[in-house]
Amino acid sequence: RTVAEAANLYVEESAPWALAKDEAKAGELAFVMYNLLECIRIIALYMAPFMPNTSAEVFRRLGLGEIAGVTDIQEATAWGQLPASVAVEVGDPLFPRLDVDNLPEL
């Protein structure tokens, strides 16, 4: 299973949308969100050679500096390096949904 597949399963099982509705579960929601953001950080590192602009944008939105400065991928992908106090910058979707009805014909 890939990191992305595991993160997707984690989202389905932890249901952060449901946790967000219950103030008593704020700590659990924070834990889930941290884990998901850490997965996104690690996925961005592995995808950087293939999607350098997208990976750089992920790092920028997480306030992690320049992804191009990462030289040791094994060290950089160790779990738990995302600062717990990270403030995520919201922006346009990195992968917007395609409108299948309006795709050009080939």
PDB file of N, CA and C in Angstrom:
ATOM      1  N   ARG A   1       0.857  -1.184   0.000  1.00  0.00           N
ATOM      2  CA  ARG A   1       0.000   0.000   0.000  1.00  0.00           C
ATOM      3  C   ARG A   1       0.895   1.237   0.000  1.00  0.00           C
ATOM      4  N   THR A   2       0.533   2.222  -0.818  1.00  0.00           N
ATOM      5  CA  THR A   2       1.294   3.464  -0.868  1.00  0.00           C
ATOM      6  C   THR A   2       0.907   4.365   0.301  1.00  0.00           C
ATOM      7  N   VAL A   3       1.721   5.375   0.536  1.00  0.00           N
ATOM      8  CA  VAL A   3       1.417   6.352   1.584  1.00  0.00           C
ATOM      9  C   VAL A   3       0.084   7.037   1.284  1.00  0.00           C
ATOM     10  N   ALA A   4      -0.146   7.364   0.022  1.00  0.00           N
ATOM     11  CA  ALA A   4      -1.395   8.032  -0.360  1.00  0.00           C
ATOM     12  C   ALA A   4      -2.599   7.117  -0.130  1.00  0.00           C
ATOM     13  N   GLU A   5      -2.478   5.851  -0.463  1.00  0.00           N
ATOM     14  CA  GLU A   5      -3.577   4.909  -0.232  1.00  0.00           C
ATOM     15  C   GLU A   5      -3.851   4.749   1.263  1.00  0.00           C
ATOM     16  N   ALA A   6      -2.789   4.662   2.051  1.00  0.00           N
ATOM     17  CA  ALA A   6      -2.942   4.535   3.499  1.00  0.00           C
ATOM     18  C   ALA A   6      -3.593   5.797   4.081  1.00  0.00           C
ATOM     19  N   ALA A   7      -3.204   6.963   3.591  1.00  0.00           N
ATOM     20  CA  ALA A   7      -3.794   8.217   4.070  1.00  0.00           C
ATOM     21  C   ALA A   7      -5.273   8.285   3.703  1.00  0.00           C
ATOM     22  N   ASN A   8      -5.611   7.849   2.514  1.00  0.00           N
ATOM     23  CA  ASN A   8      -7.008   7.854   2.089  1.00  0.00           C
ATOM     24  C   ASN A   8      -7.849   6.934   2.970  1.00  0.00           C
ATOM     25  N   LEU A   9      -7.336   5.757   3.259  1.00  0.00           N
ATOM     26  CA  LEU A   9      -8.030   4.825   4.145  1.00  0.00           C
ATOM     27  C   LEU A   9      -8.172   5.431   5.547  1.00  0.00           C
ATOM     28  N   TYR A  10      -7.127   6.102   6.008  1.00  0.00           N
ATOM     29  CA  TYR A  10      -7.149   6.756   7.319  1.00  0.00           C
ATOM     30  C   TYR A  10      -8.247   7.819   7.373  1.00  0.00           C
ATOM     31  N   VAL A  11      -8.400   8.578   6.294  1.00  0.00           N
ATOM     32  CA  VAL A  11      -9.467   9.586   6.234  1.00  0.00           C
ATOM     33  C   VAL A  11     -10.823   8.905   6.350  1.00  0.00           C
ATOM     34  N   GLU A  12     -11.013   7.847   5.589  1.00  0.00           N
ATOM     35  CA  GLU A  12     -12.296   7.133   5.612  1.00  0.00           C
ATOM     36  C   GLU A  12     -12.597   6.573   6.993  1.00  0.00           C
ATOM     37  N   GLU A  13     -11.589   6.009   7.647  1.00  0.00           N
ATOM     38  CA  GLU A  13     -11.806   5.370   8.949  1.00  0.00           C
ATOM     39  C   GLU A  13     -11.930   6.367  10.097  1.00  0.00           C
ATOM     40  N   SER A  14     -11.191   7.464  10.039  1.00  0.00           N
ATOM     41  CA  SER A  14     -11.201   8.421  11.150  1.00  0.00           C
ATOM     42  C   SER A  14     -12.305   9.463  11.017  1.00  0.00           C
ATOM     43  N   ALA A  15     -12.831   9.660   9.819  1.00  0.00           N
ATOM     44  CA  ALA A  15     -13.945  10.583   9.557  1.00  0.00           C
ATOM     45  C   ALA A  15     -13.760  11.943  10.225  1.00  0.00           C
ATOM     46  N   PRO A  16     -12.756  12.710   9.806  1.00  0.00           N
ATOM     47  CA  PRO A  16     -12.521  14.009  10.448  1.00  0.00           C
ATOM     48  C   PRO A  16     -13.707  14.963  10.350  1.00  0.00           C
ATOM     49  N   TRP A  17     -14.527  14.838   9.327  1.00  0.00           N
ATOM     50  CA  TRP A  17     -15.718  15.686   9.190  1.00  0.00           C
ATOM     51  C   TRP A  17     -16.688  15.443  10.348  1.00  0.00           C
ATOM     52  N   ALA A  18     -16.749  14.210  10.824  1.00  0.00           N
ATOM     53  CA  ALA A  18     -17.607  13.902  11.965  1.00  0.00           C
ATOM     54  C   ALA A  18     -16.973  14.398  13.262  1.00  0.00           C
ATOM     55  N   LEU A  19     -15.661  14.256  13.388  1.00  0.00           N
ATOM     56  CA  LEU A  19     -14.963  14.743  14.581  1.00  0.00           C
ATOM     57  C   LEU A  19     -15.119  16.252  14.726  1.00  0.00           C
ATOM     58  N   ALA A  20     -15.127  16.961  13.604  1.00  0.00           N
ATOM     59  CA  ALA A  20     -15.224  18.423  13.628  1.00  0.00           C
ATOM     60  C   ALA A  20     -16.566  18.903  14.158  1.00  0.00           C
ATOM     61  N   LYS A  21     -17.577  18.053  14.133  1.00  0.00           N
ATOM     62  CA  LYS A  21     -18.911  18.430  14.605  1.00  0.00           C
ATOM     63  C   LYS A  21     -19.058  18.322  16.120  1.00  0.00           C
ATOM     64  N   ASP A  22     -18.079  17.703  16.783  1.00  0.00           N
ATOM     65  CA  ASP A  22     -18.162  17.465  18.229  1.00  0.00           C
ATOM     66  C   ASP A  22     -16.994  18.172  18.922  1.00  0.00           C
ATOM     67  N   GLU A  23     -17.278  19.245  19.640  1.00  0.00           N
ATOM     68  CA  GLU A  23     -16.220  20.018  20.314  1.00  0.00           C
ATOM     69  C   GLU A  23     -15.427  19.168  21.291  1.00  0.00           C
ATOM     70  N   ALA A  24     -16.043  18.149  21.858  1.00  0.00           N
ATOM     71  CA  ALA A  24     -15.357  17.272  22.806  1.00  0.00           C
ATOM     72  C   ALA A  24     -14.271  16.438  22.121  1.00  0.00           C
ATOM     73  N   LYS A  25     -14.315  16.358  20.804  1.00  0.00           N
ATOM     74  CA  LYS A  25     -13.334  15.563  20.053  1.00  0.00           C
ATOM     75  C   LYS A  25     -12.303  16.432  19.346  1.00  0.00           C
ATOM     76  N   ALA A  26     -12.132  17.672  19.806  1.00  0.00           N
ATOM     77  CA  ALA A  26     -11.177  18.599  19.177  1.00  0.00           C
ATOM     78  C   ALA A  26      -9.754  18.047  19.212  1.00  0.00           C
ATOM     79  N   GLY A  27      -9.373  17.418  20.310  1.00  0.00           N
ATOM     80  CA  GLY A  27      -8.035  16.840  20.410  1.00  0.00           C
ATOM     81  C   GLY A  27      -7.836  15.695  19.434  1.00  0.00           C
ATOM     82  N   GLU A  28      -8.843  14.858  19.298  1.00  0.00           N
ATOM     83  CA  GLU A  28      -8.771  13.757  18.353  1.00  0.00           C
ATOM     84  C   GLU A  28      -8.713  14.278  16.917  1.00  0.00           C
ATOM     85  N   LEU A  29      -9.482  15.317  16.633  1.00  0.00           N
ATOM     86  CA  LEU A  29      -9.451  15.930  15.302  1.00  0.00           C
ATOM     87  C   LEU A  29      -8.070  16.500  15.006  1.00  0.00           C
ATOM     88  N   ALA A  30      -7.479  17.181  15.979  1.00  0.00           N
ATOM     89  CA  ALA A  30      -6.134  17.742  15.790  1.00  0.00           C
ATOM     90  C   ALA A  30      -5.121  16.638  15.504  1.00  0.00           C
ATOM     91  N   PHE A  31      -5.239  15.516  16.199  1.00  0.00           N
ATOM     92  CA  PHE A  31      -4.355  14.367  15.989  1.00  0.00           C
ATOM     93  C   PHE A  31      -4.501  13.829  14.568  1.00  0.00           C
ATOM     94  N   VAL A  32      -5.732  13.639  14.127  1.00  0.00           N
ATOM     95  CA  VAL A  32      -6.001  13.131  12.779  1.00  0.00           C
ATOM     96  C   VAL A  32      -5.464  14.096  11.728  1.00  0.00           C
ATOM     97  N   MET A  33      -5.726  15.379  11.902  1.00  0.00           N
ATOM     98  CA  MET A  33      -5.270  16.365  10.917  1.00  0.00           C
ATOM     99  C   MET A  33      -3.746  16.425  10.859  1.00  0.00           C
ATOM    100  N   TYR A  34      -3.095  16.341  12.012  1.00  0.00           N
ATOM    101  CA  TYR A  34      -1.630  16.319  12.012  1.00  0.00           C
ATOM    102  C   TYR A  34      -1.121  15.130  11.200  1.00  0.00           C
ATOM    103  N   ASN A  35      -1.685  13.957  11.461  1.00  0.00           N
ATOM    104  CA  ASN A  35      -1.247  12.759  10.741  1.00  0.00           C
ATOM    105  C   ASN A  35      -1.448  12.905   9.234  1.00  0.00           C
ATOM    106  N   LEU A  36      -2.562  13.474   8.834  1.00  0.00           N
ATOM    107  CA  LEU A  36      -2.820  13.657   7.403  1.00  0.00           C
ATOM    108  C   LEU A  36      -1.863  14.669   6.788  1.00  0.00           C
ATOM    109  N   LEU A  37      -1.605  15.755   7.487  1.00  0.00           N
ATOM    110  CA  LEU A  37      -0.657  16.749   6.970  1.00  0.00           C
ATOM    111  C   LEU A  37       0.755  16.177   6.887  1.00  0.00           C
ATOM    112  N   GLU A  38       1.110  15.332   7.837  1.00  0.00           N
ATOM    113  CA  GLU A  38       2.425  14.691   7.786  1.00  0.00           C
ATOM    114  C   GLU A  38       2.502  13.751   6.580  1.00  0.00           C
ATOM    115  N   CYS A  39       1.428  13.042   6.287  1.00  0.00           N
ATOM    116  CA  CYS A  39       1.387  12.209   5.079  1.00  0.00           C
ATOM    117  C   CYS A  39       1.554  13.062   3.825  1.00  0.00           C
ATOM    118  N   ILE A  40       0.861  14.178   3.781  1.00  0.00           N
ATOM    119  CA  ILE A  40       0.958  15.072   2.620  1.00  0.00           C
ATOM    120  C   ILE A  40       2.376  15.598   2.457  1.00  0.00           C
ATOM    121  N   ARG A  41       3.018  15.944   3.571  1.00  0.00           N
ATOM    122  CA  ARG A  41       4.413  16.428   3.531  1.00  0.00           C
ATOM    123  C   ARG A  41       5.323  15.353   2.931  1.00  0.00           C
ATOM    124  N   ILE A  42       5.166  14.123   3.379  1.00  0.00           N
ATOM    125  CA  ILE A  42       6.015  13.032   2.904  1.00  0.00           C
ATOM    126  C   ILE A  42       5.710  12.699   1.440  1.00  0.00           C
ATOM    127  N   ILE A  43       4.451  12.690   1.070  1.00  0.00           N
ATOM    128  CA  ILE A  43       4.084  12.446  -0.333  1.00  0.00           C
ATOM    129  C   ILE A  43       4.692  13.517  -1.230  1.00  0.00           C
ATOM    130  N   ALA A  44       4.641  14.772  -0.788  1.00  0.00           N
ATOM    131  CA  ALA A  44       5.230  15.869  -1.575  1.00  0.00           C
ATOM    132  C   ALA A  44       6.722  15.630  -1.792  1.00  0.00           C
ATOM    133  N   LEU A  45       7.421  15.135  -0.787  1.00  0.00           N
ATOM    134  CA  LEU A  45       8.854  14.860  -0.936  1.00  0.00           C
ATOM    135  C   LEU A  45       9.105  13.777  -1.978  1.00  0.00           C
ATOM    136  N   TYR A  46       8.325  12.703  -1.920  1.00  0.00           N
ATOM    137  CA  TYR A  46       8.514  11.614  -2.884  1.00  0.00           C
ATOM    138  C   TYR A  46       8.092  12.011  -4.296  1.00  0.00           C
ATOM    139  N   MET A  47       7.138  12.915  -4.417  1.00  0.00           N
ATOM    140  CA  MET A  47       6.646  13.317  -5.732  1.00  0.00           C
ATOM    141  C   MET A  47       7.438  14.473  -6.337  1.00  0.00           C
ATOM    142  N   ALA A  48       8.313  15.091  -5.578  1.00  0.00           N
ATOM    143  CA  ALA A  48       9.047  16.267  -6.053  1.00  0.00           C
ATOM    144  C   ALA A  48       9.784  16.052  -7.383  1.00  0.00           C
ATOM    145  N   PRO A  49      10.416  14.910  -7.622  1.00  0.00           N
ATOM    146  CA  PRO A  49      11.086  14.737  -8.921  1.00  0.00           C
ATOM    147  C   PRO A  49      10.123  14.726 -10.111  1.00  0.00           C
ATOM    148  N   PHE A  50       8.865  14.333  -9.871  1.00  0.00           N
ATOM    149  CA  PHE A  50       7.886  14.209 -10.942  1.00  0.00           C
ATOM    150  C   PHE A  50       6.929  15.394 -11.020  1.00  0.00           C
ATOM    151  N   MET A  51       6.713  16.035  -9.876  1.00  0.00           N
ATOM    152  CA  MET A  51       5.786  17.166  -9.781  1.00  0.00           C
ATOM    153  C   MET A  51       6.439  18.267  -8.935  1.00  0.00           C
ATOM    154  N   PRO A  52       7.517  18.839  -9.438  1.00  0.00           N
ATOM    155  CA  PRO A  52       8.271  19.794  -8.618  1.00  0.00           C
ATOM    156  C   PRO A  52       7.479  21.029  -8.215  1.00  0.00           C
ATOM    157  N   ASN A  53       6.661  21.557  -9.091  1.00  0.00           N
ATOM    158  CA  ASN A  53       5.906  22.765  -8.751  1.00  0.00           C
ATOM    159  C   ASN A  53       4.831  22.484  -7.709  1.00  0.00           C
ATOM    160  N   THR A  54       4.136  21.375  -7.862  1.00  0.00           N
ATOM    161  CA  THR A  54       3.097  21.009  -6.901  1.00  0.00           C
ATOM    162  C   THR A  54       3.715  20.713  -5.540  1.00  0.00           C
ATOM    163  N   SER A  55       4.801  19.973  -5.517  1.00  0.00           N
ATOM    164  CA  SER A  55       5.475  19.661  -4.259  1.00  0.00           C
ATOM    165  C   SER A  55       5.988  20.927  -3.582  1.00  0.00           C
ATOM    166  N   ALA A  56       6.531  21.836  -4.362  1.00  0.00           N
ATOM    167  CA  ALA A  56       7.004  23.105  -3.806  1.00  0.00           C
ATOM    168  C   ALA A  56       5.845  23.904  -3.221  1.00  0.00           C
ATOM    169  N   GLU A  57       4.698  23.850  -3.884  1.00  0.00           N
ATOM    170  CA  GLU A  57       3.517  24.567  -3.385  1.00  0.00           C
ATOM    171  C   GLU A  57       3.018  23.947  -2.076  1.00  0.00           C
ATOM    172  N   VAL A  58       3.058  22.635  -1.966  1.00  0.00           N
ATOM    173  CA  VAL A  58       2.680  21.972  -0.709  1.00  0.00           C
ATOM    174  C   VAL A  58       3.593  22.460   0.411  1.00  0.00           C
ATOM    175  N   PHE A  59       4.882  22.451   0.172  1.00  0.00           N
ATOM    176  CA  PHE A  59       5.823  22.907   1.197  1.00  0.00           C
ATOM    177  C   PHE A  59       5.591  24.373   1.547  1.00  0.00           C
ATOM    178  N   ARG A  60       5.301  25.190   0.545  1.00  0.00           N
ATOM    179  CA  ARG A  60       5.041  26.604   0.802  1.00  0.00           C
ATOM    180  C   ARG A  60       3.812  26.771   1.679  1.00  0.00           C
ATOM    181  N   ARG A  61       2.750  26.053   1.352  1.00  0.00           N
ATOM    182  CA  ARG A  61       1.500  26.180   2.121  1.00  0.00           C
ATOM    183  C   ARG A  61       1.641  25.655   3.541  1.00  0.00           C
ATOM    184  N   LEU A  62       2.577  24.744   3.747  1.00  0.00           N
ATOM    185  CA  LEU A  62       2.836  24.233   5.088  1.00  0.00           C
ATOM    186  C   LEU A  62       3.897  25.059   5.823  1.00  0.00           C
ATOM    187  N   GLY A  63       4.438  26.067   5.147  1.00  0.00           N
ATOM    188  CA  GLY A  63       5.454  26.917   5.767  1.00  0.00           C
ATOM    189  C   GLY A  63       6.757  26.193   6.037  1.00  0.00           C
ATOM    190  N   LEU A  64       7.122  25.271   5.153  1.00  0.00           N
ATOM    191  CA  LEU A  64       8.298  24.432   5.376  1.00  0.00           C
ATOM    192  C   LEU A  64       9.526  24.859   4.584  1.00  0.00           C
ATOM    193  N   GLY A  65       9.467  25.985   3.924  1.00  0.00           N
ATOM    194  CA  GLY A  65      10.628  26.440   3.160  1.00  0.00           C
ATOM    195  C   GLY A  65      10.696  25.796   1.791  1.00  0.00           C
ATOM    196  N   GLU A  66      11.889  25.784   1.257  1.00  0.00           N
ATOM    197  CA  GLU A  66      12.110  25.305  -0.113  1.00  0.00           C
ATOM    198  C   GLU A  66      12.317  23.796  -0.145  1.00  0.00           C
ATOM    199  N   ILE A  67      11.484  23.108  -0.862  1.00  0.00           N
ATOM    200  CA  ILE A  67      11.624  21.655  -1.003  1.00  0.00           C
ATOM    201  C   ILE A  67      12.887  21.320  -1.794  1.00  0.00           C
ATOM    202  N   ALA A  68      13.318  22.229  -2.661  1.00  0.00           N
ATOM    203  CA  ALA A  68      14.517  21.993  -3.465  1.00  0.00           C
ATOM    204  C   ALA A  68      15.761  21.884  -2.586  1.00  0.00           C
ATOM    205  N   GLY A  69      15.688  22.375  -1.370  1.00  0.00           N
ATOM    206  CA  GLY A  69      16.828  22.304  -0.455  1.00  0.00           C
ATOM    207  C   GLY A  69      16.983  20.954   0.227  1.00  0.00           C
ATOM    208  N   VAL A  70      16.023  20.055   0.044  1.00  0.00           N
ATOM    209  CA  VAL A  70      16.093  18.734   0.658  1.00  0.00           C
ATOM    210  C   VAL A  70      17.112  17.895  -0.104  1.00  0.00           C
ATOM    211  N   THR A  71      18.109  17.399   0.602  1.00  0.00           N
ATOM    212  CA  THR A  71      19.157  16.592  -0.036  1.00  0.00           C
ATOM    213  C   THR A  71      19.167  15.141   0.420  1.00  0.00           C
ATOM    214  N   ASP A  72      18.593  14.856   1.576  1.00  0.00           N
ATOM    215  CA  ASP A  72      18.566  13.488   2.097  1.00  0.00           C
ATOM    216  C   ASP A  72      17.108  13.066   2.254  1.00  0.00           C
ATOM    217  N   ILE A  73      16.584  12.378   1.239  1.00  0.00           N
ATOM    218  CA  ILE A  73      15.169  12.009   1.231  1.00  0.00           C
ATOM    219  C   ILE A  73      14.838  11.062   2.372  1.00  0.00           C
ATOM    220  N   GLN A  74      15.744  10.159   2.717  1.00  0.00           N
ATOM    221  CA  GLN A  74      15.477   9.224   3.810  1.00  0.00           C
ATOM    222  C   GLN A  74      15.317   9.974   5.127  1.00  0.00           C
ATOM    223  N   GLU A  75      16.192  10.900   5.381  1.00  0.00           N
ATOM    224  CA  GLU A  75      16.097  11.700   6.608  1.00  0.00           C
ATOM    225  C   GLU A  75      14.861  12.606   6.580  1.00  0.00           C
ATOM    226  N   ALA A  76      14.598  13.202   5.433  1.00  0.00           N
ATOM    227  CA  ALA A  76      13.494  14.158   5.312  1.00  0.00           C
ATOM    228  C   ALA A  76      12.125  13.507   5.423  1.00  0.00           C
ATOM    229  N   THR A  77      12.030  12.210   5.106  1.00  0.00           N
ATOM    230  CA  THR A  77      10.730  11.544   5.151  1.00  0.00           C
ATOM    231  C   THR A  77      10.483  10.802   6.465  1.00  0.00           C
ATOM    232  N   ALA A  78      11.358  10.981   7.434  1.00  0.00           N
ATOM    233  CA  ALA A  78      11.116  10.374   8.749  1.00  0.00           C
ATOM    234  C   ALA A  78       9.861  11.001   9.351  1.00  0.00           C
ATOM    235  N   TRP A  79       9.038  10.179   9.969  1.00  0.00           N
ATOM    236  CA  TRP A  79       7.759  10.621  10.524  1.00  0.00           C
ATOM    237  C   TRP A  79       7.972  11.591  11.683  1.00  0.00           C
ATOM    238  N   GLY A  80       7.114  12.597  11.741  1.00  0.00           N
ATOM    239  CA  GLY A  80       7.071  13.494  12.887  1.00  0.00           C
ATOM    240  C   GLY A  80       7.835  14.792  12.731  1.00  0.00           C
ATOM    241  N   GLN A  81       8.252  15.128  11.539  1.00  0.00           N
ATOM    242  CA  GLN A  81       9.029  16.348  11.335  1.00  0.00           C
ATOM    243  C   GLN A  81       8.170  17.588  11.102  1.00  0.00           C
ATOM    244  N   LEU A  82       6.897  17.426  10.879  1.00  0.00           N
ATOM    245  CA  LEU A  82       6.012  18.572  10.702  1.00  0.00           C
ATOM    246  C   LEU A  82       5.811  19.234  12.061  1.00  0.00           C
ATOM    247  N   PRO A  83       6.079  20.530  12.174  1.00  0.00           N
ATOM    248  CA  PRO A  83       5.856  21.194  13.462  1.00  0.00           C
ATOM    249  C   PRO A  83       4.395  21.081  13.888  1.00  0.00           C
ATOM    250  N   ALA A  84       4.165  20.784  15.150  1.00  0.00           N
ATOM    251  CA  ALA A  84       2.803  20.600  15.656  1.00  0.00           C
ATOM    252  C   ALA A  84       1.976  21.872  15.525  1.00  0.00           C
ATOM    253  N   SER A  85       2.626  23.006  15.519  1.00  0.00           N
ATOM    254  CA  SER A  85       1.907  24.285  15.454  1.00  0.00           C
ATOM    255  C   SER A  85       1.772  24.800  14.016  1.00  0.00           C
ATOM    256  N   VAL A  86       1.924  23.943  13.037  1.00  0.00           N
ATOM    257  CA  VAL A  86       1.882  24.368  11.637  1.00  0.00           C
ATOM    258  C   VAL A  86       0.549  25.058  11.320  1.00  0.00           C
ATOM    259  N   ALA A  87       0.660  26.172  10.615  1.00  0.00           N
ATOM    260  CA  ALA A  87      -0.527  26.876  10.124  1.00  0.00           C
ATOM    261  C   ALA A  87      -0.568  26.676   8.618  1.00  0.00           C
ATOM    262  N   VAL A  88      -1.602  26.037   8.140  1.00  0.00           N
ATOM    263  CA  VAL A  88      -1.715  25.728   6.718  1.00  0.00           C
ATOM    264  C   VAL A  88      -2.321  26.917   5.991  1.00  0.00           C
ATOM    265  N   GLU A  89      -1.661  27.316   4.911  1.00  0.00           N
ATOM    266  CA  GLU A  89      -2.205  28.384   4.073  1.00  0.00           C
ATOM    267  C   GLU A  89      -3.199  27.770   3.096  1.00  0.00           C
ATOM    268  N   VAL A  90      -4.408  28.258   3.120  1.00  0.00           N
ATOM    269  CA  VAL A  90      -5.449  27.760   2.234  1.00  0.00           C
ATOM    270  C   VAL A  90      -5.284  28.412   0.862  1.00  0.00           C
ATOM    271  N   GLY A  91      -5.505  27.657  -0.177  1.00  0.00           N
ATOM    272  CA  GLY A  91      -5.410  28.180  -1.528  1.00  0.00           C
ATOM    273  C   GLY A  91      -6.300  27.388  -2.469  1.00  0.00           C
ATOM    274  N   ASP A  92      -6.164  27.678  -3.726  1.00  0.00           N
ATOM    275  CA  ASP A  92      -6.907  26.925  -4.736  1.00  0.00           C
ATOM    276  C   ASP A  92      -6.504  25.455  -4.676  1.00  0.00           C
ATOM    277  N   PRO A  93      -7.400  24.558  -5.059  1.00  0.00           N
ATOM    278  CA  PRO A  93      -7.053  23.134  -5.061  1.00  0.00           C
ATOM    279  C   PRO A  93      -5.834  22.862  -5.937  1.00  0.00           C
ATOM    280  N   LEU A  94      -4.947  22.022  -5.446  1.00  0.00           N
ATOM    281  CA  LEU A  94      -3.773  21.651  -6.235  1.00  0.00           C
ATOM    282  C   LEU A  94      -4.157  20.721  -7.380  1.00  0.00           C
ATOM    283  N   PHE A  95      -5.215  19.949  -7.177  1.00  0.00           N
ATOM    284  CA  PHE A  95      -5.705  19.026  -8.198  1.00  0.00           C
ATOM    285  C   PHE A  95      -7.211  19.205  -8.324  1.00  0.00           C
ATOM    286  N   PRO A  96      -7.639  20.238  -9.053  1.00  0.00           N
ATOM    287  CA  PRO A  96      -9.088  20.479  -9.172  1.00  0.00           C
ATOM    288  C   PRO A  96      -9.775  19.328  -9.902  1.00  0.00           C
ATOM    289  N   ARG A  97     -11.014  19.128  -9.544  1.00  0.00           N
ATOM    290  CA  ARG A  97     -11.807  18.081 -10.210  1.00  0.00           C
ATOM    291  C   ARG A  97     -12.016  18.451 -11.675  1.00  0.00           C
ATOM    292  N   LEU A  98     -11.949  17.445 -12.509  1.00  0.00           N
ATOM    293  CA  LEU A  98     -12.208  17.660 -13.927  1.00  0.00           C
ATOM    294  C   LEU A  98     -13.704  17.644 -14.170  1.00  0.00           C
ATOM    295  N   ASP A  99     -14.154  18.543 -15.009  1.00  0.00           N
ATOM    296  CA  ASP A  99     -15.551  18.535 -15.444  1.00  0.00           C
ATOM    297  C   ASP A  99     -15.608  17.649 -16.676  1.00  0.00           C
ATOM    298  N   VAL A 100     -15.939  16.397 -16.462  1.00  0.00           N
ATOM    299  CA  VAL A 100     -15.916  15.399 -17.530  1.00  0.00           C
ATOM    300  C   VAL A 100     -16.809  15.786 -18.689  1.00  0.00           C
ATOM    301  N   ASP A 101     -17.902  16.466 -18.425  1.00  0.00           N
ATOM    302  CA  ASP A 101     -18.826  16.850 -19.478  1.00  0.00           C
ATOM    303  C   ASP A 101     -18.249  17.923 -20.405  1.00  0.00           C
ATOM    304  N   ASN A 102     -17.221  18.637 -19.936  1.00  0.00           N
ATOM    305  CA  ASN A 102     -16.660  19.721 -20.735  1.00  0.00           C
ATOM    306  C   ASN A 102     -15.222  19.446 -21.208  1.00  0.00           C
ATOM    307  N   LEU A 103     -14.818  18.189 -21.222  1.00  0.00           N
ATOM    308  CA  LEU A 103     -13.496  17.854 -21.722  1.00  0.00           C
ATOM    309  C   LEU A 103     -13.490  17.895 -23.248  1.00  0.00           C
ATOM    310  N   PRO A 104     -12.405  18.375 -23.824  1.00  0.00           N
ATOM    311  CA  PRO A 104     -12.351  18.376 -25.296  1.00  0.00           C
ATOM    312  C   PRO A 104     -12.238  16.946 -25.821  1.00  0.00           C
ATOM    313  N   GLU A 105     -12.811  16.732 -26.972  1.00  0.00           N
ATOM    314  CA  GLU A 105     -12.738  15.411 -27.573  1.00  0.00           C
ATOM    315  C   GLU A 105     -11.373  15.242 -28.220  1.00  0.00           C
ATOM    316  N   LEU A 106     -10.908  14.006 -28.203  1.00  0.00           N
ATOM    317  CA  LEU A 106      -9.597  13.700 -28.815  1.00  0.00           C
ATOM    318  C   LEU A 106      -9.737  13.232 -30.216  1.00  0.00           C
TER     319      LEU A 106
END
